[in-house]
Coordinates of C-alpha atoms in Angstrom, one line a residue:
M1 CA -23.8 9.9 -15.2
K2 CA -21.2 11.8 -13.3
V3 CA -21.2 11.2 -9.5
N4 CA -19.8 13.2 -6.6
L5 CA -19.6 10.5 -4.0
G6 CA -19.5 11.5 -0.3
C7 CA -20.1 15.1 -1.3
G8 CA -20.5 16.6 2.2
S9 CA -20.8 20.4 1.9
A10 CA -19.1 20.3 -1.5
Y11 CA -22.1 20.2 -3.8
V12 CA -21.0 20.3 -7.4
A13 CA -23.5 21.5 -10.0
G14 CA -24.0 19.3 -13.0
W15 CA -23.1 16.1 -11.0
V16 CA -25.2 13.7 -9.0
N17 CA -24.2 14.5 -5.5
V18 CA -24.4 11.6 -3.0
D19 CA -24.0 11.6 0.8
A20 CA -25.3 9.3 3.6
S21 CA -26.0 12.3 5.9
E22 CA -29.4 13.9 5.8
D23 CA -27.8 17.1 7.2
V24 CA -26.0 18.0 4.0
K25 CA -27.4 19.1 0.6
A26 CA -27.3 16.1 -1.8
D27 CA -29.3 14.8 -4.7
V28 CA -29.2 11.3 -3.2
H29 CA -28.9 10.4 0.5
L30 CA -27.4 7.0 0.5
D31 CA -24.4 5.1 1.9
A32 CA -21.5 5.2 -0.6
R33 CA -21.3 1.4 -1.0
D34 CA -25.0 1.1 -1.3
F35 CA -25.0 3.7 -4.1
I36 CA -22.2 1.9 -6.0
R37 CA -24.0 -1.4 -5.6
L38 CA -27.3 0.0 -7.0
H39 CA -26.1 2.6 -9.5
G40 CA -22.5 1.8 -10.3
H41 CA -23.4 0.4 -13.7
E42 CA -24.9 3.8 -14.6
T43 CA -21.8 5.8 -13.6
R44 CA -19.2 6.8 -16.2
E45 CA -17.3 9.2 -13.9
L46 CA -16.9 9.0 -10.1
Y47 CA -15.3 11.7 -8.0
M48 CA -14.5 11.5 -4.3
G49 CA -13.5 14.9 -2.9
H50 CA -12.1 15.0 0.7
F51 CA -13.9 11.7 1.4
I52 CA -11.2 9.0 1.4
E53 CA -9.5 10.4 4.5
H54 CA -12.7 9.8 6.4
L55 CA -12.4 6.0 5.8
M56 CA -10.0 3.4 7.3
P57 CA -7.7 1.9 4.6
A58 CA -9.6 -1.4 4.5
D59 CA -12.9 0.4 4.0
A60 CA -11.5 2.7 1.4
L61 CA -10.0 -0.3 -0.5
A62 CA -13.3 -2.2 -0.3
L63 CA -15.2 0.8 -1.7
L64 CA -12.7 1.2 -4.6
R65 CA -12.8 -2.5 -5.3
S66 CA -16.6 -2.3 -5.5
T67 CA -16.2 0.5 -8.1
V68 CA -14.0 -1.7 -10.2
E69 CA -16.6 -4.5 -10.0
R70 CA -19.7 -2.3 -10.6
L71 CA -18.7 0.5 -12.9
P72 CA -18.5 -0.1 -16.6
E73 CA -15.2 -0.5 -18.4
G74 CA -13.4 2.8 -19.1
A75 CA -15.2 4.6 -16.3
E76 CA -13.0 7.2 -14.6
V77 CA -12.5 7.3 -10.8
S78 CA -10.7 10.1 -9.0
A79 CA -10.1 11.3 -5.5
V80 CA -8.7 14.4 -3.9
V81 CA -7.6 14.6 -0.3
P82 CA -5.5 16.9 2.0
D83 CA -2.0 15.8 1.1
I84 CA -0.3 15.2 4.5
R85 CA 3.2 15.4 3.0
Q86 CA 2.4 19.0 1.8
V87 CA 0.8 19.7 5.2
F88 CA 3.8 18.7 7.2
H89 CA 6.2 20.5 4.9
A90 CA 4.1 23.7 5.7
Y91 CA 4.1 22.8 9.4
E92 CA 7.9 22.4 9.4
A93 CA 8.3 25.7 7.5
G94 CA 6.1 27.5 10.1
S95 CA 3.4 28.3 7.5
I96 CA 0.8 26.7 9.7
G97 CA 0.7 26.2 13.5
N98 CA 0.0 23.2 15.7
R99 CA -3.7 24.1 16.2
E100 CA -4.4 24.4 12.5
L101 CA -2.4 21.3 11.8
N102 CA -4.7 19.3 14.0
E103 CA -8.1 21.1 13.6
W104 CA -7.9 21.3 9.8
Y105 CA -5.8 18.5 8.5
V106 CA -4.9 15.6 10.8
Y107 CA -8.1 15.2 12.9
S108 CA -10.4 17.8 11.3
Y109 CA -12.3 18.9 14.5
L110 CA -14.0 21.6 12.4
Q111 CA -16.6 19.2 11.0
P112 CA -18.8 16.4 12.4
S113 CA -17.1 13.6 10.4
R114 CA -13.5 13.5 11.5
H115 CA -10.4 12.4 9.5
V116 CA -9.3 8.9 10.4
W117 CA -6.4 8.4 8.0
C118 CA -3.7 10.6 6.3
H119 CA -2.9 10.3 2.6
D120 CA -0.5 11.7 0.1
E121 CA -0.1 11.2 -3.6
S122 CA 1.9 8.0 -3.2
S123 CA -0.5 6.3 -0.8
L124 CA -3.5 7.2 -2.9
T125 CA -1.8 5.8 -6.0
E126 CA -1.0 2.6 -4.2
L127 CA -4.6 2.4 -2.9
F128 CA -6.1 2.8 -6.4
S129 CA -3.7 0.3 -7.9
Q130 CA -4.5 -2.3 -5.1
A131 CA -8.2 -1.9 -5.9
G132 CA -7.6 -2.9 -9.5
L133 CA -7.8 0.5 -11.2
V134 CA -5.5 1.0 -14.1
D135 CA -3.7 4.0 -15.6
V136 CA -3.5 5.6 -12.2
M137 CA -1.9 9.0 -12.3
P138 CA -1.9 12.3 -10.3
V139 CA -4.3 15.1 -11.0
D140 CA -3.9 18.8 -10.4
P141 CA -6.7 19.8 -7.9
S142 CA -6.5 23.4 -9.0
T143 CA -7.7 22.4 -12.5
W144 CA -9.5 19.1 -12.0
P145 CA -13.1 19.8 -13.1
P146 CA -15.2 18.5 -10.1
V147 CA -12.9 19.9 -7.3
W148 CA -14.9 22.2 -5.2
H149 CA -12.0 23.7 -3.2
K150 CA -10.2 25.6 -6.0
Q151 CA -9.6 28.7 -3.8
G152 CA -9.6 29.7 -0.2
L153 CA -8.2 27.9 2.8
G154 CA -9.8 24.6 1.8
A155 CA -7.8 24.6 -1.4
R156 CA -4.4 24.5 0.3
F157 CA -2.3 21.3 0.4
Q158 CA -4.6 19.2 -1.8
G159 CA -3.5 16.2 -3.7
G160 CA -5.3 13.7 -5.9
V161 CA -5.1 10.8 -8.4
K162 CA -7.4 9.3 -11.0
G163 CA -7.7 5.8 -12.4
T164 CA -9.7 3.9 -15.0
V165 CA -11.9 0.8 -14.5
P166 CA -10.3 -2.0 -16.5
A167 CA -12.0 -4.4 -18.9
K168 CA -14.0 -7.0 -17.0
E169 CA -12.6 -10.5 -16.9
S170 CA -14.2 -12.6 -19.5
A171 CA -16.2 -15.7 -18.6
L172 CA -14.4 -19.0 -18.6
P173 CA -14.3 -20.4 -22.1
A174 CA -16.3 -23.5 -22.8
L175 CA -14.1 -26.6 -22.5
T176 CA -13.9 -29.1 -25.3
G177 CA -12.7 -32.7 -25.5
D178 CA -9.7 -31.5 -27.6
E179 CA -8.5 -29.3 -24.7
Y180 CA -8.5 -32.4 -22.4
A181 CA -6.5 -34.5 -24.9
V182 CA -3.5 -36.2 -23.3
D183 CA -0.7 -37.9 -25.3
F184 CA 1.0 -40.9 -23.8
V185 CA 4.2 -41.6 -25.6
S186 CA 5.7 -45.1 -25.0
D187 CA 9.3 -46.0 -24.9
A188 CA 8.9 -47.2 -28.5
D189 CA 8.9 -43.5 -29.5
H190 CA 12.4 -44.0 -30.8
G191 CA 11.1 -45.7 -33.8
G192 CA 7.7 -47.0 -32.4
A193 CA 4.3 -45.4 -32.5
G194 CA 3.0 -43.3 -29.7
V195 CA -0.4 -44.0 -28.1
T196 CA -2.9 -41.1 -27.9
S197 CA -5.9 -41.0 -25.6
S198 CA -8.5 -38.2 -24.9
V199 CA -11.2 -37.6 -22.3
D200 CA -14.8 -38.4 -23.6
S201 CA -16.4 -35.1 -24.7
G202 CA -19.6 -35.9 -22.7
R203 CA -17.6 -36.2 -19.6
V204 CA -16.0 -32.8 -20.3
E205 CA -19.4 -31.2 -20.7
E206 CA -20.4 -32.7 -17.3
L207 CA -17.3 -31.3 -15.7
Q208 CA -17.9 -27.9 -17.2
E209 CA -21.4 -27.8 -15.8
Q210 CA -20.2 -28.8 -12.4
L211 CA -17.5 -26.1 -12.6
N212 CA -20.1 -23.4 -13.6
R213 CA -22.3 -24.4 -10.7
V214 CA -19.5 -24.1 -8.2
L215 CA -18.5 -20.7 -9.6
G216 CA -22.1 -19.6 -9.4
M217 CA -22.2 -20.6 -5.7
F218 CA -19.1 -18.4 -5.1
V219 CA -20.7 -15.5 -6.9
V220 CA -23.9 -15.8 -4.9
E221 CA -21.9 -16.1 -1.6
A222 CA -19.9 -13.0 -2.4
E223 CA -23.1 -11.0 -3.2
L224 CA -24.8 -12.2 0.0
R225 CA -21.7 -11.2 2.0
N226 CA -21.6 -7.8 0.4
E227 CA -25.3 -7.2 1.0
A228 CA -24.9 -8.3 4.7
E229 CA -22.0 -5.8 5.1
V230 CA -24.2 -3.1 3.6
E231 CA -27.1 -3.9 6.0
V232 CA -24.8 -3.9 9.0
D233 CA -23.3 -0.5 8.0
R234 CA -26.8 0.9 7.4
L235 CA -27.9 -0.4 10.9
K236 CA -24.8 1.2 12.6
N237 CA -25.6 4.5 10.9
S238 CA -29.3 4.5 11.9
R239 CA -30.8 6.7 14.6
T240 CA -32.3 3.6 16.2
F241 CA -28.8 2.0 16.7
R242 CA -27.4 5.3 18.1
L243 CA -30.4 5.6 20.4
A244 CA -30.0 2.1 21.6
G245 CA -26.3 2.9 22.5
V246 CA -27.4 5.9 24.5
V247 CA -30.0 3.9 26.3
Q248 CA -27.4 1.2 27.1
Q249 CA -25.0 3.8 28.5
V250 CA -27.8 5.3 30.6
G251 CA -28.8 1.9 31.9
R252 CA -25.2 1.1 32.9
R253 CA -24.9 4.3 34.8
A254 CA -28.3 3.9 36.5
L255 CA -27.7 0.1 37.2
P256 CA -24.0 -0.5 37.7
P257 CA -23.3 -4.3 37.2
D258 CA -21.6 -4.6 40.6
S259 CA -24.3 -2.8 42.5
E260 CA -27.3 -4.4 44.3
R261 CA -29.7 -2.6 41.9
G262 CA -27.8 -4.0 38.9
R263 CA -27.9 -7.6 40.3
A264 CA -31.6 -7.2 41.1
A265 CA -32.4 -5.9 37.6
R266 CA -30.6 -8.9 36.0
R267 CA -32.5 -11.4 38.3
L268 CA -35.8 -9.7 37.2
M269 CA -34.9 -9.9 33.6
R270 CA -34.0 -13.7 33.9
T271 CA -37.4 -14.2 35.6
L272 CA -39.3 -12.4 32.9
V273 CA -37.4 -14.3 30.1
N274 CA -37.9 -17.7 31.8
G275 CA -41.6 -16.9 32.3
H276 CA -42.2 -16.4 28.6
R277 CA -40.5 -19.6 27.4

């Protein structure tokens, strides 16, 4: 399937549009990394339009690396962003003013999700390459099929790149006794016979099994860590988490830590906690 990841308001017909926000039109409301984890193997083409600039570089790199891990070999991944190099050229030329520079491009105050990083063609290319995508090259946003902003103000100063998911690394080959053969050549090599010794094949099979178990443990650990990160991200984006933050702020204002009321509240909490032990 063809996926428009982090679609926001740019719903593209004929694509599976994915966004974590329930406030936008999307076919699937799901966190980007969750979607890749669950449906990456079904995705042959992945597009991210004006999405990467809403992620810190480490988060963007982690997302792209997950596409390399989950998407099938040969899948195409592309991204289009406001090209900050083009933007500043326009700013220096006087084509846009300071207010437009900040409201539209650097911070994007015109939408709920702000920009947190600026990219140009070079930085996107480097990001894609670091993630392990191959054949990374620029795209022309004015003609690239899934790009929503092909005209109007949103179409100005765009830049983008595409890359391909490489072949997956093959599993380690089975080791044989021959591969562990070691030749010991004596000083009698100048006319004498060398002595050859090899590791017992049964021992080799045992070592191979141990190695596979260790590698399996690493794979399981990586999967658990990835799932834990996904759960933490989901919790942080939940309404309950945001409500808890608001309640905490209200509590701090109502019961300042250095006030008598704050100290009394803490004493009461300790009493309640100790009473239930």
